[in-house]
Short mmCIF file of C-alpha atoms in Angstrom, two decimals:
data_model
loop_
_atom_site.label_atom_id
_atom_site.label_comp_id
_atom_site.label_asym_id
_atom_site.label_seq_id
_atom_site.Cartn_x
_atom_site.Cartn_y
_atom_site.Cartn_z
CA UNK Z 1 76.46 36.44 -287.91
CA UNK Z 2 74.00 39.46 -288.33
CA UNK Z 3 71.74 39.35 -291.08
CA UNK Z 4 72.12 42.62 -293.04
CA UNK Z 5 68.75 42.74 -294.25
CA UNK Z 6 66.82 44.84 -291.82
CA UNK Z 7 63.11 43.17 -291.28
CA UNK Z 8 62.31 46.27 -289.36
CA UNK Z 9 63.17 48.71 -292.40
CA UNK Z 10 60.78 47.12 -294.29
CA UNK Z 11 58.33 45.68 -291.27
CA UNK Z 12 59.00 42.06 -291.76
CA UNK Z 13 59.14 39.10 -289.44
CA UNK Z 14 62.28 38.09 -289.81
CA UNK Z 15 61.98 34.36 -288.37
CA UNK Z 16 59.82 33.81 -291.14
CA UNK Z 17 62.09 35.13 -293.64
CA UNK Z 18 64.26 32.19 -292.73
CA UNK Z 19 62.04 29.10 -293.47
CA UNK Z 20 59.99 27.76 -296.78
CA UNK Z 21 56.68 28.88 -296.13
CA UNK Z 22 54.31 31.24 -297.98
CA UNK Z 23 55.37 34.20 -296.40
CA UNK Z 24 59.05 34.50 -297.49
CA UNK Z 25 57.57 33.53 -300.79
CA UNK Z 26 55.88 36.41 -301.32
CA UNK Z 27 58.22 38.45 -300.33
CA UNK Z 28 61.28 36.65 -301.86
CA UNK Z 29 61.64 39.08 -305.28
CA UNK Z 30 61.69 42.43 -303.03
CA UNK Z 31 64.02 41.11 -300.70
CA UNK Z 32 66.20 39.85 -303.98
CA UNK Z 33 65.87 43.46 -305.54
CA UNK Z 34 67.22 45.03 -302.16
CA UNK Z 35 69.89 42.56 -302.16
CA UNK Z 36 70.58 43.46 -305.96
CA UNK Z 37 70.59 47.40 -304.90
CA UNK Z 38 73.46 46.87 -302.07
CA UNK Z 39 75.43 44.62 -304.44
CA UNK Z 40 75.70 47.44 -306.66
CA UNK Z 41 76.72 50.05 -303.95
CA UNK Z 42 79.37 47.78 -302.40
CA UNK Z 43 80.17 44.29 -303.97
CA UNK Z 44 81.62 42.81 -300.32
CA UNK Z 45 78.20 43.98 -298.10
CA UNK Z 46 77.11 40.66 -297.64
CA UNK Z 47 80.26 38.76 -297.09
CA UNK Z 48 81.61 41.61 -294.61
CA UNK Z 49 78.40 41.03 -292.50
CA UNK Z 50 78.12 36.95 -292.46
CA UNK Z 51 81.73 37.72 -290.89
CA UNK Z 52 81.49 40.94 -288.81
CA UNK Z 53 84.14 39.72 -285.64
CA UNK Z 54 84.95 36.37 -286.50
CA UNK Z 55 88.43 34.78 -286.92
CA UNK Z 56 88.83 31.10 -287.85
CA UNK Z 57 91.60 29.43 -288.81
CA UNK Z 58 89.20 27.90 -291.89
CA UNK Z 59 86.54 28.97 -293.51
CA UNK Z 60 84.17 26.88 -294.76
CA UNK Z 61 81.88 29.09 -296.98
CA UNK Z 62 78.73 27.07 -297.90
CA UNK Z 63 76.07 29.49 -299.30
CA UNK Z 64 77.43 32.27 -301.12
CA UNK Z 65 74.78 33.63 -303.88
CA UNK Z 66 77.57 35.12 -306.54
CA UNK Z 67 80.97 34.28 -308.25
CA UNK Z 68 81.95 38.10 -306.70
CA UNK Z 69 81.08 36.59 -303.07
CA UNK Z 70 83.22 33.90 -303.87
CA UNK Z 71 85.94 36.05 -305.15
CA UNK Z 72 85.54 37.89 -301.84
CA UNK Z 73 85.89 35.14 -299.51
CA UNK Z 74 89.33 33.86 -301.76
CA UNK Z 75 91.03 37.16 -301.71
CA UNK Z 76 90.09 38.20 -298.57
CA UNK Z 77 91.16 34.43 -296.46
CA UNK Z 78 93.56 33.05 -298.77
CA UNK Z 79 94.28 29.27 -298.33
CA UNK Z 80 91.94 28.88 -295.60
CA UNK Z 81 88.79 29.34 -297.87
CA UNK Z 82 87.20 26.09 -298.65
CA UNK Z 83 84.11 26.64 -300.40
CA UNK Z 84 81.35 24.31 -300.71
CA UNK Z 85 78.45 24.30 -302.82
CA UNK Z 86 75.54 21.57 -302.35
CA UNK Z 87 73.75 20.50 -304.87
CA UNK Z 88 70.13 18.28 -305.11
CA UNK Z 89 68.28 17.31 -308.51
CA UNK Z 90 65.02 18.58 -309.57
CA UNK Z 91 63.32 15.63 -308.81
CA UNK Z 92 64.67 15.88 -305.06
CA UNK Z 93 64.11 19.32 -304.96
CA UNK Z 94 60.59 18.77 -305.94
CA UNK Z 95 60.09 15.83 -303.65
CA UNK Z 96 61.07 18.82 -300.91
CA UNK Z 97 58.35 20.85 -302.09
CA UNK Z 98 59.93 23.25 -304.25
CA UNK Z 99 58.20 25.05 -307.21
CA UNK Z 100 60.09 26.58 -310.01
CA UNK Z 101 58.94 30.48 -309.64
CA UNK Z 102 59.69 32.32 -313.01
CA UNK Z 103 62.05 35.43 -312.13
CA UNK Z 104 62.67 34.49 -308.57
CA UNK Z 105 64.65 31.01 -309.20
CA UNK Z 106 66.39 32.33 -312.37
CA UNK Z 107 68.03 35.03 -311.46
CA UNK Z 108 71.23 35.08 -310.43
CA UNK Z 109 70.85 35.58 -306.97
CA UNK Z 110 69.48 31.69 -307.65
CA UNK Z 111 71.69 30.43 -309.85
CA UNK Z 112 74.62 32.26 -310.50
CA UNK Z 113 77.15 30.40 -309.07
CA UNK Z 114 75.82 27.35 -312.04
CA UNK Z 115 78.75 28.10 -313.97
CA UNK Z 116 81.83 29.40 -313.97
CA UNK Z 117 83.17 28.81 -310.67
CA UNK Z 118 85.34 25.84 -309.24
CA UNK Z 119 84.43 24.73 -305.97
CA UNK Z 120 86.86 22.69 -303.24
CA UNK Z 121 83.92 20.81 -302.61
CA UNK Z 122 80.31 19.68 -303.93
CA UNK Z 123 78.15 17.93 -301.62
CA UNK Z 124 75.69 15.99 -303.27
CA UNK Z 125 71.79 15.86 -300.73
CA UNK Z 126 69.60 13.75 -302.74
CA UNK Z 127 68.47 11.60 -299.77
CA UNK Z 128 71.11 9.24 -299.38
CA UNK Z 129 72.04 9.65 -295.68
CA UNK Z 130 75.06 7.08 -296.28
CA UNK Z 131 75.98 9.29 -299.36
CA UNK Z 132 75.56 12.59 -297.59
CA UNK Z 133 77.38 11.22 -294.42
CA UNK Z 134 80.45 10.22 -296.20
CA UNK Z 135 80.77 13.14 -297.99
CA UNK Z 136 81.04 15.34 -294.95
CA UNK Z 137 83.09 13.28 -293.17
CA UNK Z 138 85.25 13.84 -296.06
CA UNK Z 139 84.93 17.57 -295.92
CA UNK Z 140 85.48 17.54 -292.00
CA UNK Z 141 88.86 15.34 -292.46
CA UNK Z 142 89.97 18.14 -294.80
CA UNK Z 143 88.60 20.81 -292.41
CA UNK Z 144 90.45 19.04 -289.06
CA UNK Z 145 93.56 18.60 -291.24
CA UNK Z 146 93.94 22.42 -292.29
CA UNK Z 147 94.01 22.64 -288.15
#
């Protein structure tokens, strides 16, 4: 799907928007304020992009940033929504080199799917490839049987 955040608009290198490094660090909050700024416009932006000319018979909608995208995603597929949301603990997170950053990973375009919404699924990624593997092979069984 098309990213609806324009790298040009704003002269950024988009490829480097989409890793861990530095550079989408510093420009992380902007890009989470111009998010914030669409949202307000037109609550289904986002979700209407990531699916711009695609049909599936499921939908398996893993990174969503907001209950409202959720909502979206549920009203808009029905029954063939399965949403997944994967979680790792701090101290695996950290191990990965991440570094709490004070309004930037608590806001809710960070965590506000933490509460209040039910997921079909949540895929634990601490490390355990055995773990991780069984859990999506659990996921894909559902998937191949909603076929």
């Amino acid at each position: 799907p098309t990213d609806p955040f324009s790298p040009q608009e704003h002269g950024l290198d988009f490829q480097r928007l989409l890793d861990a490094s530095p550079y989408k660090e510093q420009h992380r909050q902007d890009m989470i304020r111009w998010g914030e700024e669409r949202r307000s416009t037109d609550p289904g932006f986002f979700c209407r992009a990531a699916v711009e000319g695609a049909a599936q018979p499921v939908w398996v909608v893993s990174d969503t940033r907001r209950p409202s995208d959720v909502e979206w995603f549920r009203k808009a597929y029905g029954a063939a929504v399965q949403t997944v949301r994967v979680v790792a603990s701090e101290e695996t997170r950290k191990r990965r080199n991440w570094v709490f950053v004070a309004g930037v990973d608590d806001a809710e375009s960070e965590c506000g799917l933490d509460q209040g919404v039910a997921f079909d699924w949540v895929i634990t990624n601490d490390g355990d490839e055995g773990s991780l593997d069984e859990q999506l092979g659990a996921l894909l069984r559902s998937v191949r049987d909603r076929l």
